[in-house]
Amino acid sequence: MGLLSDAKNIRNTDPAGTSLAQVLLLYPGFQILIFHRVAHWLYRHRRFFLARMVSQWGRGFTGIEIHPGAQIGDNLFIDHGAGVVIGETAEVGNHVTIYHGVTLGGTGKDKGKRHPTVEDDVLLGAGVKVLGPVVIGARSRVGANSTVLSDVPCDSTAVGSPAVVVRTRREGEPCAPSGELDQRDFPNIIDRRITELERKLARLEKQESRRAKWEDNDLPDDLLGD
């Protein structure tokens, strides 16, 4: 597949994309793919200075920074795009949707493969940070402003900072393409954790009350008073 296929995918995925010409000329998420194709070719041919120069031109033109070494699959849709950063050893699969403010970065401690792998049909919500050589499994989604520090299994939903898996698609349940996944359909993980803590506290208080009652009943009658 080529750039024309990428442009058609963006037009079909984005409700605001009214024409192919609009995508080709006005969408930074498509324009950065042109810069990256050139930069990545130069990078693979060890023209590292020229590769980085082209990628920096792309960053200045679109506000999206993709290192020339990153491997990008077909039909990537970067919506809006401002502040997106994709590191050198990152791998992005096919039909992935990325919103603004997403970082596929390193932790500063790894060598070699130090950036994330995002498999096919994944959705990364606005402001998501995926750090280190972790894997976001196919057909998964990560809620806005989450921080992913460990692997996310296939067919899962992860939210929070650090992100935790809150839902896994059941066998036989239909799977929508990444561009159609509902970004509002996430459990409220904060409310869930508060509810769990309240239940634990209630159980502990009940156990403490029983223990105190048992100890009182075990005391001599003259110490219990009237």
mmCIF file with all atom_site columns, C-alpha atoms in Angstrom:
data_model
loop_
_atom_site.group_PDB
_atom_site.id
_atom_site.type_symbol
_atom_site.label_atom_id
_atom_site.label_alt_id
_atom_site.label_comp_id
_atom_site.label_asym_id
_atom_site.label_entity_id
_atom_site.label_seq_id
_atom_site.pdbx_PDB_ins_code
_atom_site.Cartn_x
_atom_site.Cartn_y
_atom_site.Cartn_z
_atom_site.occupancy
_atom_site.B_iso_or_equiv
_atom_site.pdbx_formal_charge
_atom_site.auth_seq_id
_atom_site.auth_comp_id
_atom_site.auth_asym_id
_atom_site.auth_atom_id
_atom_site.pdbx_PDB_model_num
ATOM 1   C CA . MET A 1 1   ? 0.000   0.000   0.000  1.00 0.00 ? 1   MET A CA 1
ATOM 2   C CA . GLY A 1 2   ? 1.109   3.585   -0.585 1.00 0.00 ? 2   GLY A CA 1
ATOM 3   C CA . LEU A 1 3   ? 0.426   7.173   0.341  1.00 0.00 ? 3   LEU A CA 1
ATOM 4   C CA . LEU A 1 4   ? -2.759  7.326   -1.732 1.00 0.00 ? 4   LEU A CA 1
ATOM 5   C CA . SER A 1 5   ? -4.178  4.444   0.276  1.00 0.00 ? 5   SER A CA 1
ATOM 6   C CA . ASP A 1 6   ? -3.191  6.250   3.491  1.00 0.00 ? 6   ASP A CA 1
ATOM 7   C CA . ALA A 1 7   ? -4.988  9.389   2.312  1.00 0.00 ? 7   ALA A CA 1
ATOM 8   C CA . LYS A 1 8   ? -8.141  7.474   1.401  1.00 0.00 ? 8   LYS A CA 1
ATOM 9   C CA . ASN A 1 9   ? -8.133  5.788   4.804  1.00 0.00 ? 9   ASN A CA 1
ATOM 10  C CA . ILE A 1 10  ? -7.935  9.181   6.536  1.00 0.00 ? 10  ILE A CA 1
ATOM 11  C CA . ARG A 1 11  ? -10.768 10.538  4.403  1.00 0.00 ? 11  ARG A CA 1
ATOM 12  C CA . ASN A 1 12  ? -12.934 7.504   5.195  1.00 0.00 ? 12  ASN A CA 1
ATOM 13  C CA . THR A 1 13  ? -12.087 7.494   8.903  1.00 0.00 ? 13  THR A CA 1
ATOM 14  C CA . ASP A 1 14  ? -12.412 11.197  9.723  1.00 0.00 ? 14  ASP A CA 1
ATOM 15  C CA . PRO A 1 15  ? -16.004 12.503  9.641  1.00 0.00 ? 15  PRO A CA 1
ATOM 16  C CA . ALA A 1 16  ? -14.580 15.969  8.892  1.00 0.00 ? 16  ALA A CA 1
ATOM 17  C CA . GLY A 1 17  ? -12.715 14.712  5.831  1.00 0.00 ? 17  GLY A CA 1
ATOM 18  C CA . THR A 1 18  ? -14.983 15.888  3.040  1.00 0.00 ? 18  THR A CA 1
ATOM 19  C CA . SER A 1 19  ? -12.657 15.163  0.104  1.00 0.00 ? 19  SER A CA 1
ATOM 20  C CA . LEU A 1 20  ? -9.433  13.451  -0.839 1.00 0.00 ? 20  LEU A CA 1
ATOM 21  C CA . ALA A 1 21  ? -7.948  16.780  -1.952 1.00 0.00 ? 21  ALA A CA 1
ATOM 22  C CA . GLN A 1 22  ? -8.564  18.190  1.523  1.00 0.00 ? 22  GLN A CA 1
ATOM 23  C CA . VAL A 1 23  ? -6.639  15.314  3.092  1.00 0.00 ? 23  VAL A CA 1
ATOM 24  C CA . LEU A 1 24  ? -3.760  15.532  0.612  1.00 0.00 ? 24  LEU A CA 1
ATOM 25  C CA . LEU A 1 25  ? -3.275  19.273  0.974  1.00 0.00 ? 25  LEU A CA 1
ATOM 26  C CA . LEU A 1 26  ? -4.424  20.200  4.464  1.00 0.00 ? 26  LEU A CA 1
ATOM 27  C CA . TYR A 1 27  ? -4.054  17.272  6.858  1.00 0.00 ? 27  TYR A CA 1
ATOM 28  C CA . PRO A 1 28  ? -0.816  17.275  8.909  1.00 0.00 ? 28  PRO A CA 1
ATOM 29  C CA . GLY A 1 29  ? -1.435  13.620  9.796  1.00 0.00 ? 29  GLY A CA 1
ATOM 30  C CA . PHE A 1 30  ? -1.067  12.758  6.114  1.00 0.00 ? 30  PHE A CA 1
ATOM 31  C CA . GLN A 1 31  ? 1.682   15.250  5.287  1.00 0.00 ? 31  GLN A CA 1
ATOM 32  C CA . ILE A 1 32  ? 3.941   13.858  8.012  1.00 0.00 ? 32  ILE A CA 1
ATOM 33  C CA . LEU A 1 33  ? 3.693   10.446  6.342  1.00 0.00 ? 33  LEU A CA 1
ATOM 34  C CA . ILE A 1 34  ? 5.259   11.930  3.207  1.00 0.00 ? 34  ILE A CA 1
ATOM 35  C CA . PHE A 1 35  ? 8.147   13.387  5.207  1.00 0.00 ? 35  PHE A CA 1
ATOM 36  C CA . HIS A 1 36  ? 8.573   10.113  7.091  1.00 0.00 ? 36  HIS A CA 1
ATOM 37  C CA . ARG A 1 37  ? 8.655   7.950   3.948  1.00 0.00 ? 37  ARG A CA 1
ATOM 38  C CA . VAL A 1 38  ? 11.526  10.046  2.622  1.00 0.00 ? 38  VAL A CA 1
ATOM 39  C CA . ALA A 1 39  ? 13.326  10.236  5.978  1.00 0.00 ? 39  ALA A CA 1
ATOM 40  C CA . HIS A 1 40  ? 12.943  6.506   6.614  1.00 0.00 ? 40  HIS A CA 1
ATOM 41  C CA . TRP A 1 41  ? 14.376  5.661   3.175  1.00 0.00 ? 41  TRP A CA 1
ATOM 42  C CA . LEU A 1 42  ? 17.388  7.836   3.906  1.00 0.00 ? 42  LEU A CA 1
ATOM 43  C CA . TYR A 1 43  ? 17.744  6.273   7.362  1.00 0.00 ? 43  TYR A CA 1
ATOM 44  C CA . ARG A 1 44  ? 17.727  2.734   5.966  1.00 0.00 ? 44  ARG A CA 1
ATOM 45  C CA . HIS A 1 45  ? 20.454  3.788   3.516  1.00 0.00 ? 45  HIS A CA 1
ATOM 46  C CA . ARG A 1 46  ? 22.491  5.177   6.431  1.00 0.00 ? 46  ARG A CA 1
ATOM 47  C CA . ARG A 1 47  ? 22.122  8.795   5.365  1.00 0.00 ? 47  ARG A CA 1
ATOM 48  C CA . PHE A 1 48  ? 21.461  9.677   8.994  1.00 0.00 ? 48  PHE A CA 1
ATOM 49  C CA . PHE A 1 49  ? 22.068  13.415  8.807  1.00 0.00 ? 49  PHE A CA 1
ATOM 50  C CA . LEU A 1 50  ? 19.794  13.886  5.795  1.00 0.00 ? 50  LEU A CA 1
ATOM 51  C CA . ALA A 1 51  ? 17.193  11.592  7.337  1.00 0.00 ? 51  ALA A CA 1
ATOM 52  C CA . ARG A 1 52  ? 17.081  13.620  10.537 1.00 0.00 ? 52  ARG A CA 1
ATOM 53  C CA . MET A 1 53  ? 17.007  16.861  8.580  1.00 0.00 ? 53  MET A CA 1
ATOM 54  C CA . VAL A 1 54  ? 13.941  15.751  6.615  1.00 0.00 ? 54  VAL A CA 1
ATOM 55  C CA . SER A 1 55  ? 12.188  14.552  9.778  1.00 0.00 ? 55  SER A CA 1
ATOM 56  C CA . GLN A 1 56  ? 12.838  17.925  11.441 1.00 0.00 ? 56  GLN A CA 1
ATOM 57  C CA . TRP A 1 57  ? 11.391  19.703  8.424  1.00 0.00 ? 57  TRP A CA 1
ATOM 58  C CA . GLY A 1 58  ? 8.326   17.522  8.869  1.00 0.00 ? 58  GLY A CA 1
ATOM 59  C CA . ARG A 1 59  ? 8.160   18.391  12.545 1.00 0.00 ? 59  ARG A CA 1
ATOM 60  C CA . GLY A 1 60  ? 8.321   22.112  11.805 1.00 0.00 ? 60  GLY A CA 1
ATOM 61  C CA . PHE A 1 61  ? 5.701   21.852  9.079  1.00 0.00 ? 61  PHE A CA 1
ATOM 62  C CA . THR A 1 62  ? 3.183   19.624  10.888 1.00 0.00 ? 62  THR A CA 1
ATOM 63  C CA . GLY A 1 63  ? 3.927   19.719  14.635 1.00 0.00 ? 63  GLY A CA 1
ATOM 64  C CA . ILE A 1 64  ? 4.377   15.932  14.553 1.00 0.00 ? 64  ILE A CA 1
ATOM 65  C CA . GLU A 1 65  ? 7.768   14.361  15.277 1.00 0.00 ? 65  GLU A CA 1
ATOM 66  C CA . ILE A 1 66  ? 8.478   10.894  13.908 1.00 0.00 ? 66  ILE A CA 1
ATOM 67  C CA . HIS A 1 67  ? 12.067  9.717   14.147 1.00 0.00 ? 67  HIS A CA 1
ATOM 68  C CA . PRO A 1 68  ? 13.287  8.504   10.744 1.00 0.00 ? 68  PRO A CA 1
ATOM 69  C CA . GLY A 1 69  ? 14.125  5.112   12.246 1.00 0.00 ? 69  GLY A CA 1
ATOM 70  C CA . ALA A 1 70  ? 10.555  4.408   13.368 1.00 0.00 ? 70  ALA A CA 1
ATOM 71  C CA . GLN A 1 71  ? 8.680   1.712   11.456 1.00 0.00 ? 71  GLN A CA 1
ATOM 72  C CA . ILE A 1 72  ? 5.202   2.837   10.407 1.00 0.00 ? 72  ILE A CA 1
ATOM 73  C CA . GLY A 1 73  ? 2.612   0.468   8.937  1.00 0.00 ? 73  GLY A CA 1
ATOM 74  C CA . ASP A 1 74  ? -0.157  1.112   6.428  1.00 0.00 ? 74  ASP A CA 1
ATOM 75  C CA . ASN A 1 75  ? -3.174  3.334   7.001  1.00 0.00 ? 75  ASN A CA 1
ATOM 76  C CA . LEU A 1 76  ? -1.940  5.191   10.074 1.00 0.00 ? 76  LEU A CA 1
ATOM 77  C CA . PHE A 1 77  ? -4.429  7.909   11.049 1.00 0.00 ? 77  PHE A CA 1
ATOM 78  C CA . ILE A 1 78  ? -2.934  10.686  13.198 1.00 0.00 ? 78  ILE A CA 1
ATOM 79  C CA . ASP A 1 79  ? -5.918  12.878  14.052 1.00 0.00 ? 79  ASP A CA 1
ATOM 80  C CA . HIS A 1 80  ? -5.081  16.573  14.660 1.00 0.00 ? 80  HIS A CA 1
ATOM 81  C CA . GLY A 1 81  ? -1.503  15.510  15.392 1.00 0.00 ? 81  GLY A CA 1
ATOM 82  C CA . ALA A 1 82  ? -0.184  18.393  17.486 1.00 0.00 ? 82  ALA A CA 1
ATOM 83  C CA . GLY A 1 83  ? 2.454   17.190  19.933 1.00 0.00 ? 83  GLY A CA 1
ATOM 84  C CA . VAL A 1 84  ? 2.682   13.595  18.665 1.00 0.00 ? 84  VAL A CA 1
ATOM 85  C CA . VAL A 1 85  ? 6.169   12.100  19.193 1.00 0.00 ? 85  VAL A CA 1
ATOM 86  C CA . ILE A 1 86  ? 7.258   8.673   17.898 1.00 0.00 ? 86  ILE A CA 1
ATOM 87  C CA . GLY A 1 87  ? 10.724  7.431   18.872 1.00 0.00 ? 87  GLY A CA 1
ATOM 88  C CA . GLU A 1 88  ? 13.464  5.784   16.854 1.00 0.00 ? 88  GLU A CA 1
ATOM 89  C CA . THR A 1 89  ? 12.803  2.112   17.613 1.00 0.00 ? 89  THR A CA 1
ATOM 90  C CA . ALA A 1 90  ? 9.013   2.420   17.761 1.00 0.00 ? 90  ALA A CA 1
ATOM 91  C CA . GLU A 1 91  ? 6.961   0.091   15.572 1.00 0.00 ? 91  GLU A CA 1
ATOM 92  C CA . VAL A 1 92  ? 3.416   1.012   14.550 1.00 0.00 ? 92  VAL A CA 1
ATOM 93  C CA . GLY A 1 93  ? 1.221   -1.575  12.847 1.00 0.00 ? 93  GLY A CA 1
ATOM 94  C CA . ASN A 1 94  ? -1.558  -1.255  10.287 1.00 0.00 ? 94  ASN A CA 1
ATOM 95  C CA . HIS A 1 95  ? -4.811  0.671   10.725 1.00 0.00 ? 95  HIS A CA 1
ATOM 96  C CA . VAL A 1 96  ? -3.700  2.401   13.933 1.00 0.00 ? 96  VAL A CA 1
ATOM 97  C CA . THR A 1 97  ? -5.419  5.583   15.124 1.00 0.00 ? 97  THR A CA 1
ATOM 98  C CA . ILE A 1 98  ? -3.420  8.111   17.174 1.00 0.00 ? 98  ILE A CA 1
ATOM 99  C CA . TYR A 1 99  ? -4.785  11.344  18.623 1.00 0.00 ? 99  TYR A CA 1
ATOM 100 C CA . HIS A 1 100 ? -2.940  14.524  19.512 1.00 0.00 ? 100 HIS A CA 1
ATOM 101 C CA . GLY A 1 101 ? -0.426  14.644  22.342 1.00 0.00 ? 101 GLY A CA 1
ATOM 102 C CA . VAL A 1 102 ? 0.515   10.959  22.094 1.00 0.00 ? 102 VAL A CA 1
ATOM 103 C CA . THR A 1 103 ? 4.105   9.934   22.868 1.00 0.00 ? 103 THR A CA 1
ATOM 104 C CA . LEU A 1 104 ? 5.674   6.623   21.913 1.00 0.00 ? 104 LEU A CA 1
ATOM 105 C CA . GLY A 1 105 ? 8.864   7.190   23.858 1.00 0.00 ? 105 GLY A CA 1
ATOM 106 C CA . GLY A 1 106 ? 11.627  5.603   25.875 1.00 0.00 ? 106 GLY A CA 1
ATOM 107 C CA . THR A 1 107 ? 12.320  5.552   29.595 1.00 0.00 ? 107 THR A CA 1
ATOM 108 C CA . GLY A 1 108 ? 15.925  6.699   29.272 1.00 0.00 ? 108 GLY A CA 1
ATOM 109 C CA . LYS A 1 109 ? 17.262  3.414   30.679 1.00 0.00 ? 109 LYS A CA 1
ATOM 110 C CA . ASP A 1 110 ? 16.903  0.958   27.814 1.00 0.00 ? 110 ASP A CA 1
ATOM 111 C CA . LYS A 1 111 ? 19.299  0.235   24.979 1.00 0.00 ? 111 LYS A CA 1
ATOM 112 C CA . GLY A 1 112 ? 18.590  -1.344  21.628 1.00 0.00 ? 112 GLY A CA 1
ATOM 113 C CA . LYS A 1 113 ? 14.835  -1.719  21.316 1.00 0.00 ? 113 LYS A CA 1
ATOM 114 C CA . ARG A 1 114 ? 13.746  1.060   23.677 1.00 0.00 ? 114 ARG A CA 1
ATOM 115 C CA . HIS A 1 115 ? 10.455  2.310   22.244 1.00 0.00 ? 115 HIS A CA 1
ATOM 116 C CA . PRO A 1 116 ? 6.974   0.764   22.088 1.00 0.00 ? 116 PRO A CA 1
ATOM 117 C CA . THR A 1 117 ? 5.460   -1.642  19.588 1.00 0.00 ? 117 THR A CA 1
ATOM 118 C CA . VAL A 1 118 ? 1.868   -0.840  18.657 1.00 0.00 ? 118 VAL A CA 1
ATOM 119 C CA . GLU A 1 119 ? 0.167   -3.706  16.848 1.00 0.00 ? 119 GLU A CA 1
ATOM 120 C CA . ASP A 1 120 ? -2.638  -3.565  14.262 1.00 0.00 ? 120 ASP A CA 1
ATOM 121 C CA . ASP A 1 121 ? -6.002  -1.838  14.808 1.00 0.00 ? 121 ASP A CA 1
ATOM 122 C CA . VAL A 1 122 ? -5.021  -0.048  18.031 1.00 0.00 ? 122 VAL A CA 1
ATOM 123 C CA . LEU A 1 123 ? -6.487  3.268   19.199 1.00 0.00 ? 123 LEU A CA 1
ATOM 124 C CA . LEU A 1 124 ? -4.436  5.626   21.396 1.00 0.00 ? 124 LEU A CA 1
ATOM 125 C CA . GLY A 1 125 ? -6.498  8.455   22.882 1.00 0.00 ? 125 GLY A CA 1
ATOM 126 C CA . ALA A 1 126 ? -5.389  12.045  23.263 1.00 0.00 ? 126 ALA A CA 1
ATOM 127 C CA . GLY A 1 127 ? -2.426  12.573  25.568 1.00 0.00 ? 127 GLY A CA 1
ATOM 128 C CA . VAL A 1 128 ? -1.503  8.899   25.921 1.00 0.00 ? 128 VAL A CA 1
ATOM 129 C CA . LYS A 1 129 ? 2.111   8.209   26.899 1.00 0.00 ? 129 LYS A CA 1
ATOM 130 C CA . VAL A 1 130 ? 3.537   4.774   26.067 1.00 0.00 ? 130 VAL A CA 1
ATOM 131 C CA . LEU A 1 131 ? 7.058   4.487   27.467 1.00 0.00 ? 131 LEU A CA 1
ATOM 132 C CA . GLY A 1 132 ? 9.695   1.823   26.997 1.00 0.00 ? 132 GLY A CA 1
ATOM 133 C CA . PRO A 1 133 ? 9.798   -1.353  24.860 1.00 0.00 ? 133 PRO A CA 1
ATOM 134 C CA . VAL A 1 134 ? 6.253   -2.375  25.764 1.00 0.00 ? 134 VAL A CA 1
ATOM 135 C CA . VAL A 1 135 ? 3.718   -3.944  23.407 1.00 0.00 ? 135 VAL A CA 1
ATOM 136 C CA . ILE A 1 136 ? 0.186   -2.673  22.835 1.00 0.00 ? 136 ILE A CA 1
ATOM 137 C CA . GLY A 1 137 ? -1.617  -5.760  21.579 1.00 0.00 ? 137 GLY A CA 1
ATOM 138 C CA . ALA A 1 138 ? -3.735  -5.815  18.434 1.00 0.00 ? 138 ALA A CA 1
ATOM 139 C CA . ARG A 1 139 ? -7.246  -4.377  18.543 1.00 0.00 ? 139 ARG A CA 1
ATOM 140 C CA . SER A 1 140 ? -6.654  -2.734  21.918 1.00 0.00 ? 140 SER A CA 1
ATOM 141 C CA . ARG A 1 141 ? -7.373  0.834   22.968 1.00 0.00 ? 141 ARG A CA 1
ATOM 142 C CA . VAL A 1 142 ? -5.869  3.135   25.557 1.00 0.00 ? 142 VAL A CA 1
ATOM 143 C CA . GLY A 1 143 ? -7.937  5.905   27.139 1.00 0.00 ? 143 GLY A CA 1
ATOM 144 C CA . ALA A 1 144 ? -6.992  9.575   26.965 1.00 0.00 ? 144 ALA A CA 1
ATOM 145 C CA . ASN A 1 145 ? -4.167  10.808  29.216 1.00 0.00 ? 145 ASN A CA 1
ATOM 146 C CA . SER A 1 146 ? -3.160  7.297   30.271 1.00 0.00 ? 146 SER A CA 1
ATOM 147 C CA . THR A 1 147 ? 0.469   6.321   30.874 1.00 0.00 ? 147 THR A CA 1
ATOM 148 C CA . VAL A 1 148 ? 1.384   2.828   29.687 1.00 0.00 ? 148 VAL A CA 1
ATOM 149 C CA . LEU A 1 149 ? 4.467   1.289   31.317 1.00 0.00 ? 149 LEU A CA 1
ATOM 150 C CA . SER A 1 150 ? 3.769   -2.417  30.738 1.00 0.00 ? 150 SER A CA 1
ATOM 151 C CA . ASP A 1 151 ? 2.330   -4.611  27.996 1.00 0.00 ? 151 ASP A CA 1
ATOM 152 C CA . VAL A 1 152 ? -1.348  -4.368  27.113 1.00 0.00 ? 152 VAL A CA 1
ATOM 153 C CA . PRO A 1 153 ? -2.819  -7.686  25.897 1.00 0.00 ? 153 PRO A CA 1
ATOM 154 C CA . CYS A 1 154 ? -4.668  -8.000  22.607 1.00 0.00 ? 154 CYS A CA 1
ATOM 155 C CA . ASP A 1 155 ? -8.357  -7.040  22.551 1.00 0.00 ? 155 ASP A CA 1
ATOM 156 C CA . SER A 1 156 ? -8.073  -5.035  25.775 1.00 0.00 ? 156 SER A CA 1
ATOM 157 C CA . THR A 1 157 ? -8.989  -1.609  27.115 1.00 0.00 ? 157 THR A CA 1
ATOM 158 C CA . ALA A 1 158 ? -6.473  0.130   29.389 1.00 0.00 ? 158 ALA A CA 1
ATOM 159 C CA . VAL A 1 159 ? -6.875  3.394   31.293 1.00 0.00 ? 159 VAL A CA 1
ATOM 160 C CA . GLY A 1 160 ? -5.178  5.282   34.111 1.00 0.00 ? 160 GLY A CA 1
ATOM 161 C CA . SER A 1 161 ? -1.709  6.418   35.100 1.00 0.00 ? 161 SER A CA 1
ATOM 162 C CA . PRO A 1 162 ? -0.094  3.970   35.263 1.00 0.00 ? 162 PRO A CA 1
ATOM 163 C CA . ALA A 1 163 ? -2.548  2.272   32.922 1.00 0.00 ? 163 ALA A CA 1
ATOM 164 C CA . VAL A 1 164 ? -4.305  -0.915  33.981 1.00 0.00 ? 164 VAL A CA 1
ATOM 165 C CA . VAL A 1 165 ? -6.448  -3.234  31.885 1.00 0.00 ? 165 VAL A CA 1
ATOM 166 C CA . VAL A 1 166 ? -10.095 -2.695  32.761 1.00 0.00 ? 166 VAL A CA 1
ATOM 167 C CA . ARG A 1 167 ? -11.773 -4.695  30.031 1.00 0.00 ? 167 ARG A CA 1
ATOM 168 C CA . THR A 1 168 ? -10.977 -7.552  27.649 1.00 0.00 ? 168 THR A CA 1
ATOM 169 C CA . ARG A 1 169 ? -13.072 -8.360  24.613 1.00 0.00 ? 169 ARG A CA 1
ATOM 170 C CA . ARG A 1 170 ? -14.941 -11.638 25.077 1.00 0.00 ? 170 ARG A CA 1
ATOM 171 C CA . GLU A 1 171 ? -14.670 -14.412 22.523 1.00 0.00 ? 171 GLU A CA 1
ATOM 172 C CA . GLY A 1 172 ? -17.202 -13.928 19.757 1.00 0.00 ? 172 GLY A CA 1
ATOM 173 C CA . GLU A 1 173 ? -17.746 -10.264 20.587 1.00 0.00 ? 173 GLU A CA 1
ATOM 174 C CA . PRO A 1 174 ? -17.442 -8.118  17.435 1.00 0.00 ? 174 PRO A CA 1
ATOM 175 C CA . CYS A 1 175 ? -14.345 -5.937  17.150 1.00 0.00 ? 175 CYS A CA 1
ATOM 176 C CA . ALA A 1 176 ? -14.671 -2.526  15.528 1.00 0.00 ? 176 ALA A CA 1
ATOM 177 C CA . PRO A 1 177 ? -11.814 -0.976  13.526 1.00 0.00 ? 177 PRO A CA 1
ATOM 178 C CA . SER A 1 178 ? -9.626  1.405   15.515 1.00 0.00 ? 178 SER A CA 1
ATOM 179 C CA . GLY A 1 179 ? -11.242 4.456   13.939 1.00 0.00 ? 179 GLY A CA 1
ATOM 180 C CA . GLU A 1 180 ? -14.698 3.385   15.151 1.00 0.00 ? 180 GLU A CA 1
ATOM 181 C CA . LEU A 1 181 ? -13.859 2.583   18.758 1.00 0.00 ? 181 LEU A CA 1
ATOM 182 C CA . ASP A 1 182 ? -15.884 4.633   21.242 1.00 0.00 ? 182 ASP A CA 1
ATOM 183 C CA . GLN A 1 183 ? -13.482 6.699   23.339 1.00 0.00 ? 183 GLN A CA 1
ATOM 184 C CA . ARG A 1 184 ? -16.158 7.464   25.940 1.00 0.00 ? 184 ARG A CA 1
ATOM 185 C CA . ASP A 1 185 ? -16.907 3.835   26.714 1.00 0.00 ? 185 ASP A CA 1
ATOM 186 C CA . PHE A 1 186 ? -14.359 3.491   29.503 1.00 0.00 ? 186 PHE A CA 1
ATOM 187 C CA . PRO A 1 187 ? -15.044 2.494   33.108 1.00 0.00 ? 187 PRO A CA 1
ATOM 188 C CA . ASN A 1 188 ? -14.258 5.217   35.656 1.00 0.00 ? 188 ASN A CA 1
ATOM 189 C CA . ILE A 1 189 ? -11.219 3.627   37.248 1.00 0.00 ? 189 ILE A CA 1
ATOM 190 C CA . ILE A 1 190 ? -11.002 6.215   40.056 1.00 0.00 ? 190 ILE A CA 1
ATOM 191 C CA . ASP A 1 191 ? -14.585 5.572   41.140 1.00 0.00 ? 191 ASP A CA 1
ATOM 192 C CA . ARG A 1 192 ? -13.975 1.838   40.905 1.00 0.00 ? 192 ARG A CA 1
ATOM 193 C CA . ARG A 1 193 ? -10.902 2.036   43.155 1.00 0.00 ? 193 ARG A CA 1
ATOM 194 C CA . ILE A 1 194 ? -12.688 4.271   45.686 1.00 0.00 ? 194 ILE A CA 1
ATOM 195 C CA . THR A 1 195 ? -15.619 1.838   45.786 1.00 0.00 ? 195 THR A CA 1
ATOM 196 C CA . GLU A 1 196 ? -13.243 -1.089  46.356 1.00 0.00 ? 196 GLU A CA 1
ATOM 197 C CA . LEU A 1 197 ? -11.485 0.791   49.173 1.00 0.00 ? 197 LEU A CA 1
ATOM 198 C CA . GLU A 1 198 ? -14.818 1.654   50.804 1.00 0.00 ? 198 GLU A CA 1
ATOM 199 C CA . ARG A 1 199 ? -15.856 -2.013  50.691 1.00 0.00 ? 199 ARG A CA 1
ATOM 200 C CA . LYS A 1 200 ? -12.554 -3.119  52.201 1.00 0.00 ? 200 LYS A CA 1
ATOM 201 C CA . LEU A 1 201 ? -12.845 -0.478  54.922 1.00 0.00 ? 201 LEU A CA 1
ATOM 202 C CA . ALA A 1 202 ? -16.396 -1.556  55.724 1.00 0.00 ? 202 ALA A CA 1
ATOM 203 C CA . ARG A 1 203 ? -15.272 -5.197  56.033 1.00 0.00 ? 203 ARG A CA 1
ATOM 204 C CA . LEU A 1 204 ? -12.359 -4.225  58.280 1.00 0.00 ? 204 LEU A CA 1
ATOM 205 C CA . GLU A 1 205 ? -14.608 -2.089  60.494 1.00 0.00 ? 205 GLU A CA 1
ATOM 206 C CA . LYS A 1 206 ? -17.095 -4.943  60.763 1.00 0.00 ? 206 LYS A CA 1
ATOM 207 C CA . GLN A 1 207 ? -14.319 -7.390  61.690 1.00 0.00 ? 207 GLN A CA 1
ATOM 208 C CA . GLU A 1 208 ? -12.913 -4.946  64.251 1.00 0.00 ? 208 GLU A CA 1
ATOM 209 C CA . SER A 1 209 ? -16.359 -4.455  65.767 1.00 0.00 ? 209 SER A CA 1
ATOM 210 C CA . ARG A 1 210 ? -16.844 -8.207  66.129 1.00 0.00 ? 210 ARG A CA 1
ATOM 211 C CA . ARG A 1 211 ? -13.391 -8.619  67.641 1.00 0.00 ? 211 ARG A CA 1
ATOM 212 C CA . ALA A 1 212 ? -13.982 -5.814  70.145 1.00 0.00 ? 212 ALA A CA 1
ATOM 213 C CA . LYS A 1 213 ? -17.368 -7.285  71.089 1.00 0.00 ? 213 LYS A CA 1
ATOM 214 C CA . TRP A 1 214 ? -15.840 -10.725 71.577 1.00 0.00 ? 214 TRP A CA 1
ATOM 215 C CA . GLU A 1 215 ? -13.064 -9.301  73.781 1.00 0.00 ? 215 GLU A CA 1
ATOM 216 C CA . ASP A 1 216 ? -15.580 -7.329  75.874 1.00 0.00 ? 216 ASP A CA 1
ATOM 217 C CA . ASN A 1 217 ? -17.710 -10.416 76.417 1.00 0.00 ? 217 ASN A CA 1
ATOM 218 C CA . ASP A 1 218 ? -14.630 -12.302 77.540 1.00 0.00 ? 218 ASP A CA 1
ATOM 219 C CA . LEU A 1 219 ? -13.806 -9.858  80.335 1.00 0.00 ? 219 LEU A CA 1
ATOM 220 C CA . PRO A 1 220 ? -14.810 -10.511 83.971 1.00 0.00 ? 220 PRO A CA 1
ATOM 221 C CA . ASP A 1 221 ? -18.208 -9.064  84.914 1.00 0.00 ? 221 ASP A CA 1
ATOM 222 C CA . ASP A 1 222 ? -16.732 -6.685  87.527 1.00 0.00 ? 222 ASP A CA 1
ATOM 223 C CA . LEU A 1 223 ? -14.627 -5.019  84.805 1.00 0.00 ? 223 LEU A CA 1
ATOM 224 C CA . LEU A 1 224 ? -17.510 -4.536  82.406 1.00 0.00 ? 224 LEU A CA 1
ATOM 225 C CA . GLY A 1 225 ? -19.394 -2.241  84.761 1.00 0.00 ? 225 GLY A CA 1
ATOM 226 C CA . ASP A 1 226 ? -23.187 -1.873  84.990 1.00 0.00 ? 226 ASP A CA 1
#
